[in-house]
Tab-separated table of C-alpha atoms in Angstrom:
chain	number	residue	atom	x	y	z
A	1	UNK	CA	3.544	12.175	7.097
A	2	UNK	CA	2.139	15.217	6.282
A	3	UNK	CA	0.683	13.900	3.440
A	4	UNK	CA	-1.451	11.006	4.893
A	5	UNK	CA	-3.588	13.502	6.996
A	6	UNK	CA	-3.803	15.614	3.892
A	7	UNK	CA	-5.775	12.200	2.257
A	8	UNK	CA	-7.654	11.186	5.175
A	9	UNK	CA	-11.123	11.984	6.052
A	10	UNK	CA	-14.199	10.498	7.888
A	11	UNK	CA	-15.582	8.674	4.723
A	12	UNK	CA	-12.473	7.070	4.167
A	13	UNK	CA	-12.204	3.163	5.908
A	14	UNK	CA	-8.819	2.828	4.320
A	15	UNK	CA	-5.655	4.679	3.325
A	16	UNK	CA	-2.429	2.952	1.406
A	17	UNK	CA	0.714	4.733	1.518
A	18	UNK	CA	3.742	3.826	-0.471
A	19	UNK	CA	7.198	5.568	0.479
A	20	UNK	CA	10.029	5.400	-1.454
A	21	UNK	CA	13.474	5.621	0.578
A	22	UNK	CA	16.965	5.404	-0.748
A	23	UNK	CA	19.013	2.373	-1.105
A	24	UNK	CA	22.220	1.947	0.734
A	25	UNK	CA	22.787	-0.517	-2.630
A	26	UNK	CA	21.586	-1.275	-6.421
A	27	UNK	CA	22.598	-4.491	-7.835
A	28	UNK	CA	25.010	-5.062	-4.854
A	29	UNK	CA	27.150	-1.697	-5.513
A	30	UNK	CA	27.144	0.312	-2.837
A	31	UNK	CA	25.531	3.839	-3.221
A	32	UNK	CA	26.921	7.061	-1.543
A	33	UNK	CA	23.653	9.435	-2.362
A	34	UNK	CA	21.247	10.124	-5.027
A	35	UNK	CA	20.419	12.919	-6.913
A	36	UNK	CA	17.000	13.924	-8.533
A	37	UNK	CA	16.861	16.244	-11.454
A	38	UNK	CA	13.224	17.178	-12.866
A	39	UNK	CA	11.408	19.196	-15.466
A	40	UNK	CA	9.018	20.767	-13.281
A	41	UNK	CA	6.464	22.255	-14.990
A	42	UNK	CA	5.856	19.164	-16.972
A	43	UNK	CA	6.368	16.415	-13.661
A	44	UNK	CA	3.494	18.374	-12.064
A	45	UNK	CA	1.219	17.686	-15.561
A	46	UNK	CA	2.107	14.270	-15.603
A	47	UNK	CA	1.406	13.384	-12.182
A	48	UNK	CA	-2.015	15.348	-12.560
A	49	UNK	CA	-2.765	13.198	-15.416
A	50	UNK	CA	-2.061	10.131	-13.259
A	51	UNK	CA	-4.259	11.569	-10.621
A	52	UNK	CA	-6.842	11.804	-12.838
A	53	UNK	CA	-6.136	8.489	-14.109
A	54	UNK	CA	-6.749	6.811	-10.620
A	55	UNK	CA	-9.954	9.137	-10.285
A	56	UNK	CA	-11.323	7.619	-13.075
A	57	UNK	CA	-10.712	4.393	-12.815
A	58	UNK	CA	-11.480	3.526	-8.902
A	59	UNK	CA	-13.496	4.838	-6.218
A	60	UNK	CA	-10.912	6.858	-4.724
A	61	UNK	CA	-11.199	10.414	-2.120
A	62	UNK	CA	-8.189	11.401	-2.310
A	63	UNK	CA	-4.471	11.144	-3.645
A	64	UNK	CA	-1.282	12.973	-3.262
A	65	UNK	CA	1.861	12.853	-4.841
A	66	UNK	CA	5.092	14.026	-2.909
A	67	UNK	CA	8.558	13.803	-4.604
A	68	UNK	CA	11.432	15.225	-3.392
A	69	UNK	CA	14.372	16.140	-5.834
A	70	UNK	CA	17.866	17.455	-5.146
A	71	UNK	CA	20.395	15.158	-3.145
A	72	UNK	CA	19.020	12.936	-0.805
A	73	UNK	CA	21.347	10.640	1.139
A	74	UNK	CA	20.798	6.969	2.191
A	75	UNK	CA	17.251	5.930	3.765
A	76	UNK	CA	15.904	9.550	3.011
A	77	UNK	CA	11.919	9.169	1.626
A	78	UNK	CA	12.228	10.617	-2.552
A	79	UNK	CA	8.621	9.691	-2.882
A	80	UNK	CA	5.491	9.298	-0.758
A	81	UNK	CA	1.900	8.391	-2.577
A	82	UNK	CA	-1.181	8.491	-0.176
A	83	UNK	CA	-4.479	7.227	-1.178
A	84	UNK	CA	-7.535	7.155	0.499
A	85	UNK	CA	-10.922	5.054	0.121
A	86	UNK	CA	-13.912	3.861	1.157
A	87	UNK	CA	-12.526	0.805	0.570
A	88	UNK	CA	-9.321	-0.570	0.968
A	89	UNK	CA	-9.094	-2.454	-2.517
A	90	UNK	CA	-9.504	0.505	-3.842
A	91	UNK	CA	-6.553	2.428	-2.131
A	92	UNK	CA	-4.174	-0.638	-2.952
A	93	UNK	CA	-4.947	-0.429	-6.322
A	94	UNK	CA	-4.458	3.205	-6.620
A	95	UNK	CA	-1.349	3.283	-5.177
A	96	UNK	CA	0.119	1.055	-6.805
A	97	UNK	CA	-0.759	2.646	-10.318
A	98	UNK	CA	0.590	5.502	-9.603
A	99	UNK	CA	3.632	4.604	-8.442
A	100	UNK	CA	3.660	2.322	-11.805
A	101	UNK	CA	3.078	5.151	-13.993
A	102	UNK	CA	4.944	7.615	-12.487
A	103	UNK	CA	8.027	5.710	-12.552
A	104	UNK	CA	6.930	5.236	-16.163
A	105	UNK	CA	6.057	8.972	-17.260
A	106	UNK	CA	6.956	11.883	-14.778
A	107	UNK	CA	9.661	13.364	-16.090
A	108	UNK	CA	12.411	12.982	-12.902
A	109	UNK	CA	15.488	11.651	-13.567
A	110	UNK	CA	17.981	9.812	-10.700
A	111	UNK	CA	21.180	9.904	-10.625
A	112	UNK	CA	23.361	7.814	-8.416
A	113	UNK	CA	26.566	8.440	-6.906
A	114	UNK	CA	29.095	5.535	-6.579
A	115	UNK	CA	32.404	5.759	-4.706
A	116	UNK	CA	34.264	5.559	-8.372
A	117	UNK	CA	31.138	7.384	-9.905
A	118	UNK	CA	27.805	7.879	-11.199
A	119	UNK	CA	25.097	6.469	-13.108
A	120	UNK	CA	21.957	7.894	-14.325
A	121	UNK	CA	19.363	5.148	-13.498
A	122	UNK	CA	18.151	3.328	-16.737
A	123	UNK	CA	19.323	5.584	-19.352
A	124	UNK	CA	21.227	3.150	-20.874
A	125	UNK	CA	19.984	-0.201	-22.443
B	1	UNK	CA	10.290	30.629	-56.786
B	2	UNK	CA	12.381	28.956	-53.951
B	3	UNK	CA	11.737	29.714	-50.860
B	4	UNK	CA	14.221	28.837	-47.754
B	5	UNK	CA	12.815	29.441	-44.730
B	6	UNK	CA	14.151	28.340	-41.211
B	7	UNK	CA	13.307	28.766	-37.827
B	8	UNK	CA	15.835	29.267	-34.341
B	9	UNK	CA	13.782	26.359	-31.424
B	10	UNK	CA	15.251	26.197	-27.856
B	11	UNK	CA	15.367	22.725	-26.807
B	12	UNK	CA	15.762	21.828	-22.875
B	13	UNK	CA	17.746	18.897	-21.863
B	14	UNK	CA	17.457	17.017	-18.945
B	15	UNK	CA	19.131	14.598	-16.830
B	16	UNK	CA	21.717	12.557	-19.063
B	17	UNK	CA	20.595	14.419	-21.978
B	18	UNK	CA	21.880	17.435	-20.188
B	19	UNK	CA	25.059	16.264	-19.970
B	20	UNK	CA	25.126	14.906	-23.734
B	21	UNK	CA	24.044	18.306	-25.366
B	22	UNK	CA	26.524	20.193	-22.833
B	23	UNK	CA	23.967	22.637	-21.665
B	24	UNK	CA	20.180	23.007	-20.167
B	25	UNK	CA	19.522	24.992	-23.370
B	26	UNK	CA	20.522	24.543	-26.676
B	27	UNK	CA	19.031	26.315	-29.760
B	28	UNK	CA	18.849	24.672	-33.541
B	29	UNK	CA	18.162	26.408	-36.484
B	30	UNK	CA	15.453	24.102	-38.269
B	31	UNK	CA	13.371	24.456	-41.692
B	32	UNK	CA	9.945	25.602	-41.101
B	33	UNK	CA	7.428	22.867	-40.186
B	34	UNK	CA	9.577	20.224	-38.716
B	35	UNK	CA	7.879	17.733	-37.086
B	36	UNK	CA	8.981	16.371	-33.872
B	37	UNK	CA	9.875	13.091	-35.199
B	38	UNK	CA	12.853	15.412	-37.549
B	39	UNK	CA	13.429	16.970	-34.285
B	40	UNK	CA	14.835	14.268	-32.974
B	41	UNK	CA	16.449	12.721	-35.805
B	42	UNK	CA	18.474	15.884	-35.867
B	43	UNK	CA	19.246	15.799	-32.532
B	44	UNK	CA	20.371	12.180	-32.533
B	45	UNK	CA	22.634	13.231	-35.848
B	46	UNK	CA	24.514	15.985	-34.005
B	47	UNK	CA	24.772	14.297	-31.014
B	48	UNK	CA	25.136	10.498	-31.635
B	49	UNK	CA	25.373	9.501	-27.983
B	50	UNK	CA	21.538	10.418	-27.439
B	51	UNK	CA	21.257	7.777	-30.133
B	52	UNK	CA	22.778	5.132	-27.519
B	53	UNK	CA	20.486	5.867	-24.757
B	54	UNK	CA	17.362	3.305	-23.623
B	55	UNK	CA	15.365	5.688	-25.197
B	56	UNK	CA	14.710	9.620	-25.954
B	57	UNK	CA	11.370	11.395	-25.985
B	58	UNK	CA	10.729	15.091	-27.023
B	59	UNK	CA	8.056	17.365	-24.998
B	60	UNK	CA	6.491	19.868	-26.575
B	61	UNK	CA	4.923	22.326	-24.679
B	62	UNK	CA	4.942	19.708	-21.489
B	63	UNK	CA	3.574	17.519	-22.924
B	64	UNK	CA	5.013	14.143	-25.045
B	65	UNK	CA	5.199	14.534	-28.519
B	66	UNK	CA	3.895	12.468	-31.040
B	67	UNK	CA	6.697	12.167	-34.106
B	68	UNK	CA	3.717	13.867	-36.554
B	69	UNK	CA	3.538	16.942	-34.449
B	70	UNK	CA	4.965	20.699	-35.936
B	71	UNK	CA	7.234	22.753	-34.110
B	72	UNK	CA	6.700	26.244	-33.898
B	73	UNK	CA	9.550	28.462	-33.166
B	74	UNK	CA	8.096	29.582	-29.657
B	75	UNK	CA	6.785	26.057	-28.491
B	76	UNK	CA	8.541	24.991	-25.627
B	77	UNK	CA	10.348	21.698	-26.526
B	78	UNK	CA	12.583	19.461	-23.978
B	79	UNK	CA	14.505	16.193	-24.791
B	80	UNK	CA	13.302	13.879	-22.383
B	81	UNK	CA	16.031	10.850	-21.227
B	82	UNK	CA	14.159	7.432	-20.090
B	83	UNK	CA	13.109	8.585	-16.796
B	84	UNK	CA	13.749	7.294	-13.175
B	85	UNK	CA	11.788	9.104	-10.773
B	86	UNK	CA	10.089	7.271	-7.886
C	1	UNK	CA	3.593	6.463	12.402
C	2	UNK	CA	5.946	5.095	14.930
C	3	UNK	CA	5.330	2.118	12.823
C	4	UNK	CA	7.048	3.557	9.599
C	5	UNK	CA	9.954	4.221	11.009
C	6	UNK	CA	10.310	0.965	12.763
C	7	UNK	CA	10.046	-0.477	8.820
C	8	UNK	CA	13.034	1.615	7.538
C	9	UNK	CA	16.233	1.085	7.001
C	10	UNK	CA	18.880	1.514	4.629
C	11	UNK	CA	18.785	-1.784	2.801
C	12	UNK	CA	14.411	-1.090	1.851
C	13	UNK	CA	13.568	0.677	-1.157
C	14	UNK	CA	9.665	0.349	-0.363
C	15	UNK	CA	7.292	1.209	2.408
C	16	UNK	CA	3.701	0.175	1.683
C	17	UNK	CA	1.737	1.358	4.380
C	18	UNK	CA	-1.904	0.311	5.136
C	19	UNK	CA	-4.119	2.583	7.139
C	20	UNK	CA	-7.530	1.788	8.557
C	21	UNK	CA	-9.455	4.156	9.496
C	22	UNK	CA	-12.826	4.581	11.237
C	23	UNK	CA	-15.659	4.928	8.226
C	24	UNK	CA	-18.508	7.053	9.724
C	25	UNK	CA	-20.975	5.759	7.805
C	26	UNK	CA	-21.862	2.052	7.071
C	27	UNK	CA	-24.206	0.614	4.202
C	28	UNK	CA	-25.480	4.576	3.962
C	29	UNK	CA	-26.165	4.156	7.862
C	30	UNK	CA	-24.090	7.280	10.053
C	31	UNK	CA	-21.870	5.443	12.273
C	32	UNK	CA	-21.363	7.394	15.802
C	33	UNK	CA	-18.142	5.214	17.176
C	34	UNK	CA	-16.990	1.879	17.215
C	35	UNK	CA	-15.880	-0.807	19.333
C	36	UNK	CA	-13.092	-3.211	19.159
C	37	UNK	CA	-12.657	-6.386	21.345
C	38	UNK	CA	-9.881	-9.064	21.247
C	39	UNK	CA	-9.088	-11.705	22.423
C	40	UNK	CA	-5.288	-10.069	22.619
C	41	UNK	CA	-3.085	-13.604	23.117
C	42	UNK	CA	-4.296	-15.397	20.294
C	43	UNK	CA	-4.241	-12.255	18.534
C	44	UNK	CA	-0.874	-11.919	19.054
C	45	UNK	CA	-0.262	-15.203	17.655
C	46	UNK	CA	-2.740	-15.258	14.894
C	47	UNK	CA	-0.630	-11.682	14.030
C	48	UNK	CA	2.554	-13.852	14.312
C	49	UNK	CA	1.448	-16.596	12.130
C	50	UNK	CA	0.501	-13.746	9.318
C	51	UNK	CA	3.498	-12.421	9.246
C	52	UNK	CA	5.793	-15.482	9.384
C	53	UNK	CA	3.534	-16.202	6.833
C	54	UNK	CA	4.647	-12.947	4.761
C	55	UNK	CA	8.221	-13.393	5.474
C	56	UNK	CA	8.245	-16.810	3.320
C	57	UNK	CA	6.302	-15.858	0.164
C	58	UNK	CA	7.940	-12.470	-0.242
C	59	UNK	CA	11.563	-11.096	0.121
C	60	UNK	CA	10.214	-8.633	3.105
C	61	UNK	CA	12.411	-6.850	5.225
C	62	UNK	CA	10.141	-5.843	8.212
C	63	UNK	CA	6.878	-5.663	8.817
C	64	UNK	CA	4.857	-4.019	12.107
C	65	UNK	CA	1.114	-5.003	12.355
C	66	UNK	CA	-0.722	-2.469	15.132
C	67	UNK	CA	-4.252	-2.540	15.940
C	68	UNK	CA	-5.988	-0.591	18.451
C	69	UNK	CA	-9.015	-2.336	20.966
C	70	UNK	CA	-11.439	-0.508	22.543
C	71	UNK	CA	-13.686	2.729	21.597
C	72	UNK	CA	-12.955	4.291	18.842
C	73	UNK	CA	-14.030	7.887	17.222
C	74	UNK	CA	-14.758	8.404	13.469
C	75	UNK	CA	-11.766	9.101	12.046
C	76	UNK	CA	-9.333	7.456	14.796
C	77	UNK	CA	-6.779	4.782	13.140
C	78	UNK	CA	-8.035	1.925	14.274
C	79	UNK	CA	-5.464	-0.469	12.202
C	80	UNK	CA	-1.957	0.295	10.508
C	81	UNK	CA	0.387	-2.433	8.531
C	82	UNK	CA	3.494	-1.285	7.982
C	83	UNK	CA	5.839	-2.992	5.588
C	84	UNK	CA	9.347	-2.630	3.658
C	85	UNK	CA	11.458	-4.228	1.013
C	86	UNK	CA	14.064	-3.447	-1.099
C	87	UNK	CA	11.722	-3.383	-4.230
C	88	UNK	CA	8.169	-2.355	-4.034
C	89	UNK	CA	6.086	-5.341	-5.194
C	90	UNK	CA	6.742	-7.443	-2.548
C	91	UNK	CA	5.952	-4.719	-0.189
C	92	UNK	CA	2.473	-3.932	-1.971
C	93	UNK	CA	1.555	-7.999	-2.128
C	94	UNK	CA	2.429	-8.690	1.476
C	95	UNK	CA	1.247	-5.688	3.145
C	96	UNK	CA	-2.210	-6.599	1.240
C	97	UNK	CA	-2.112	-10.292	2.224
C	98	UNK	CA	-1.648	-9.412	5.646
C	99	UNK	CA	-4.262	-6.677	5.951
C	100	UNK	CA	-6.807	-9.312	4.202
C	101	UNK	CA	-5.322	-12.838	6.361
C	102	UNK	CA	-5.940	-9.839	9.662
C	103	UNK	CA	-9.799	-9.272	8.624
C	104	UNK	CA	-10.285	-13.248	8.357
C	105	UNK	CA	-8.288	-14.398	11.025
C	106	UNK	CA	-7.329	-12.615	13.951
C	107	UNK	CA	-9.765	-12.881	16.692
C	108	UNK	CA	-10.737	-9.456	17.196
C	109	UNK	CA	-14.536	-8.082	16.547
C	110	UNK	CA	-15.591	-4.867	15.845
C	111	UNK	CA	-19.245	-3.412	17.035
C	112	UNK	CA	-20.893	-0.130	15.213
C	113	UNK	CA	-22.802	2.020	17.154
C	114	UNK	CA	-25.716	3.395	15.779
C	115	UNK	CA	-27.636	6.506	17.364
C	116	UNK	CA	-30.334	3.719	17.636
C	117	UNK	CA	-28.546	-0.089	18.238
C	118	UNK	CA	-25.425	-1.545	17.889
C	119	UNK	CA	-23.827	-4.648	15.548
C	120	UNK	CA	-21.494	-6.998	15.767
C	121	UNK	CA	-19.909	-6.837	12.250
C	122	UNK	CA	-19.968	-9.999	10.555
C	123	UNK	CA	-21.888	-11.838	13.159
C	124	UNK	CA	-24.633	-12.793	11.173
C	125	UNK	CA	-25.513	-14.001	7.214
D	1	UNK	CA	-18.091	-52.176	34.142
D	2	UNK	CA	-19.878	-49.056	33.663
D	3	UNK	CA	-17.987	-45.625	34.587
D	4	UNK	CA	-19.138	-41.898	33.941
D	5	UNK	CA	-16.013	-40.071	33.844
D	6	UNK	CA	-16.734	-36.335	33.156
D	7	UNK	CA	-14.872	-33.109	33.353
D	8	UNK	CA	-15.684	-29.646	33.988
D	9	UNK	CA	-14.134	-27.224	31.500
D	10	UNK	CA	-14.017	-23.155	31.058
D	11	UNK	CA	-14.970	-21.460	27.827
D	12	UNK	CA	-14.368	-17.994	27.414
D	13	UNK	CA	-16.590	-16.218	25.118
D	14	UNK	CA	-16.360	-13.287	22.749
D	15	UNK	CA	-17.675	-10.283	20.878
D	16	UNK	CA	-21.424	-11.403	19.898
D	17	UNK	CA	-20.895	-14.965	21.397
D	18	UNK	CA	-20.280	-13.285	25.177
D	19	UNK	CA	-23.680	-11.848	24.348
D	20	UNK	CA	-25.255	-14.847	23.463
D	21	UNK	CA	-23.855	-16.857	26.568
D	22	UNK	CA	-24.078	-13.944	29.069
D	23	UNK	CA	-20.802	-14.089	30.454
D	24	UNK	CA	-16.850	-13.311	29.108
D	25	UNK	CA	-16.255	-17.403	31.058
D	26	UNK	CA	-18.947	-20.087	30.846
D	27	UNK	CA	-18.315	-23.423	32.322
D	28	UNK	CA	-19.837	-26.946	31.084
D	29	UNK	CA	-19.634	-30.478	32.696
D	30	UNK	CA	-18.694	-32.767	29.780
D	31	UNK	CA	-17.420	-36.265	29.295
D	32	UNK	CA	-13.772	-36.836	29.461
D	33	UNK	CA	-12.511	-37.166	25.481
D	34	UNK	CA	-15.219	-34.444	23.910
D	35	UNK	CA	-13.938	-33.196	20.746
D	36	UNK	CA	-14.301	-29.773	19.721
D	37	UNK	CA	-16.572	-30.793	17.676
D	38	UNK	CA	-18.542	-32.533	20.144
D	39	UNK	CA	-18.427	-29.351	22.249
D	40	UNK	CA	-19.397	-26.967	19.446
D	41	UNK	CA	-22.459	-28.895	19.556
D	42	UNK	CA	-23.498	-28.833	22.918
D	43	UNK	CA	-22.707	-25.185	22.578
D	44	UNK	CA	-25.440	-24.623	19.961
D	45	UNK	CA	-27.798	-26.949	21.872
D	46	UNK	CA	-27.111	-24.980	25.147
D	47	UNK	CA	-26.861	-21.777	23.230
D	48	UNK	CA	-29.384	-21.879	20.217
D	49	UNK	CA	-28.782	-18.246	19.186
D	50	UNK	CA	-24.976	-19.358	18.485
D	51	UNK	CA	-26.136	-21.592	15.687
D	52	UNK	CA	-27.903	-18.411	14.267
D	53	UNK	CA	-24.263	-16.438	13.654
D	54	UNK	CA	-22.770	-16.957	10.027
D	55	UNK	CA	-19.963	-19.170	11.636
D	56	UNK	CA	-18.541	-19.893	14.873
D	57	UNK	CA	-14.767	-21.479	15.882
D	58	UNK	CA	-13.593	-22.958	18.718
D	59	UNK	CA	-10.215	-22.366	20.010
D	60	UNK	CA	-8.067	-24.660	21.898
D	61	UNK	CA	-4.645	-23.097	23.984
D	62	UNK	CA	-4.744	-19.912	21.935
D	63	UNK	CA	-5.117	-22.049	18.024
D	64	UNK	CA	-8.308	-22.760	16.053
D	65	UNK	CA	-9.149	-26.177	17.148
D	66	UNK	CA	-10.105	-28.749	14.695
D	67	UNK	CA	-13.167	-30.722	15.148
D	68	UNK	CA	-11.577	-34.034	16.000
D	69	UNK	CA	-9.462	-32.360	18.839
D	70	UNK	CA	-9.692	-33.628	22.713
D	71	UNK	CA	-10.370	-31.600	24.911
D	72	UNK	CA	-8.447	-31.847	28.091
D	73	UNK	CA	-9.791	-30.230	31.683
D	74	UNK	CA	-6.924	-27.746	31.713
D	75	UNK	CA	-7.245	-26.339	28.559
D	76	UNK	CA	-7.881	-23.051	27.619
D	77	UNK	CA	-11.021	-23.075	24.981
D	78	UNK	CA	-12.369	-20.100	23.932
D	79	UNK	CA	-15.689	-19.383	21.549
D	80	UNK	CA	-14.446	-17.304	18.200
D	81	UNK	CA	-17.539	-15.837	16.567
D	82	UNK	CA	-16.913	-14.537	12.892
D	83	UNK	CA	-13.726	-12.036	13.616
D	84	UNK	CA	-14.158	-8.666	12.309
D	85	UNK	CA	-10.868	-6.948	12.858
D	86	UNK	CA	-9.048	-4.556	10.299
């Protein structure tokens, strides 16, 4: 939560906040915990493009990007986006983008763990 | 005059690719001037299940490659899986 | 923020969170506080009717509307819309639609005071 | 046979609109079977500066009443000037 008062401001009317929990289940298999591996260095460019991105594009104050890696277990936020704006279109449209693109381009890579085993999430076709 | 000359890259692997290549780190011994796009032909050669993934990307020096780019020997280059953050 | 956790659980994937804040500044005019009124029982139902409303266009797990009446300070929260899903669209489209249905139709008015008059927002063309 | 039957109901007033009417509870003597619409009117008549707002509803038992709605004595009507919430 940390990260919405680190986005909000008195010139901002309107912050959007998208958190990202784990799934008890993906495509009705039940899931035991997940595990995020990441290529550090590079995630932190990527987002920082995407930050930029959003910048650009809207009328936005401020943005952060949280993402946890490492084993996280059932209901557990991996991912918190906080955008603030003047205006709340603004902030919706943010947010979603970069939760679009990231999921797209930062290099962070989820593994899940299954009772009979593991999948890396959409390496396969 | 023929000239051979090669150059030793460290390539990081990540994620499923990690577990393909067997290690974080893994070092090839390439002709000078490979481009990425070689790069990763080679890779998908000596390790054909990379070639059954969604997709691979390389990174050089954090950033994504374009296939035309050169490889020096001390650029820092990562095979990059489809990724799943988020 | 009581209201985020009240959204979570181990079947949602999503959070989208909407935050309103007080702006302290309007049309380039400094804003010194504001003041909400309601009429709170058919706000509560107007509220109920929004998200009943959400629950049959999207595949929404919970959602938590919460706005605060009364005087507010620049900066206060004066409305947050909390809502989850497994996946993340539907939380994005219905926490929107319910944060725009809430400025059109839930009887509550909001007056800006200036250091030299007050407004009823909206009132007039 | 000529009869006057009229009823006395209570309008509670909002935002701008308690303002304009100079009390949060008005009351007006009107004929039995005024619509909404009906009494929006006499509002503005009684009320001129009402007619001046961009809109204003009229609520019947807690629901934005449509204009061909009876009123009834009991009910509980209430003036809705534009909303401005969020």
């Amino acid at each position: 939560m940390a990260c919405i008062h680190r986005v909000s401001g008195p010139a901002s009317g309107g912050i959007d906040v998208f958190i990202g929990t784990v799934r008890d289940a993906t495509k009705g298999k039940e899931v035991l915990r997940l595990e995020f591996e990441t290529y550090e260095k590079m995630a932190l460019r990527e987002m920082q493009k995407i930050a930029a991105a959003a910048f650009e594009r809207w009328p936005v104050q401020a943005l952060v990007i949280h993402h946890r890696t490492g084993v996280l277990q059932i209901g557990e936020v991996a991912v918190v986006i906080a955008v603030s704006a003047a205006h709340r279109d603004a902030a919706f449209d943010a947010c979603r983008f970069t939760i679009n693109t990231l999921k797209q381009t930062v290099p962070i890579w989820k593994k899940e763990l299954f009772a009979d085993g593991e999948v890396w999430v959409a390496a396969h076709p | 005059m023929i000239e051979l000359s090669n150059m030793q890259i460290k390539i990081q692997t990540f994620g499923i690719a990690r577990e393909i290549c067997g290690d974080a780190q893994i070092s090839m011994l390439v002709p000078e001037s490979t481009t990425a796009g070689q790069l990763k032909q080679l890779l998908t050669e000596q390790y054909p299940r990379l070639g059954a993934l969604a997709s691979f990307l390389l990174a050089v020096n954090e950033e994504y490659a374009e296939p035309h780019i050169q490889l020096q020997a001390n650029d820092e280059i990562a095979v990059i899986p489809p990724v799943s953050g988020g």
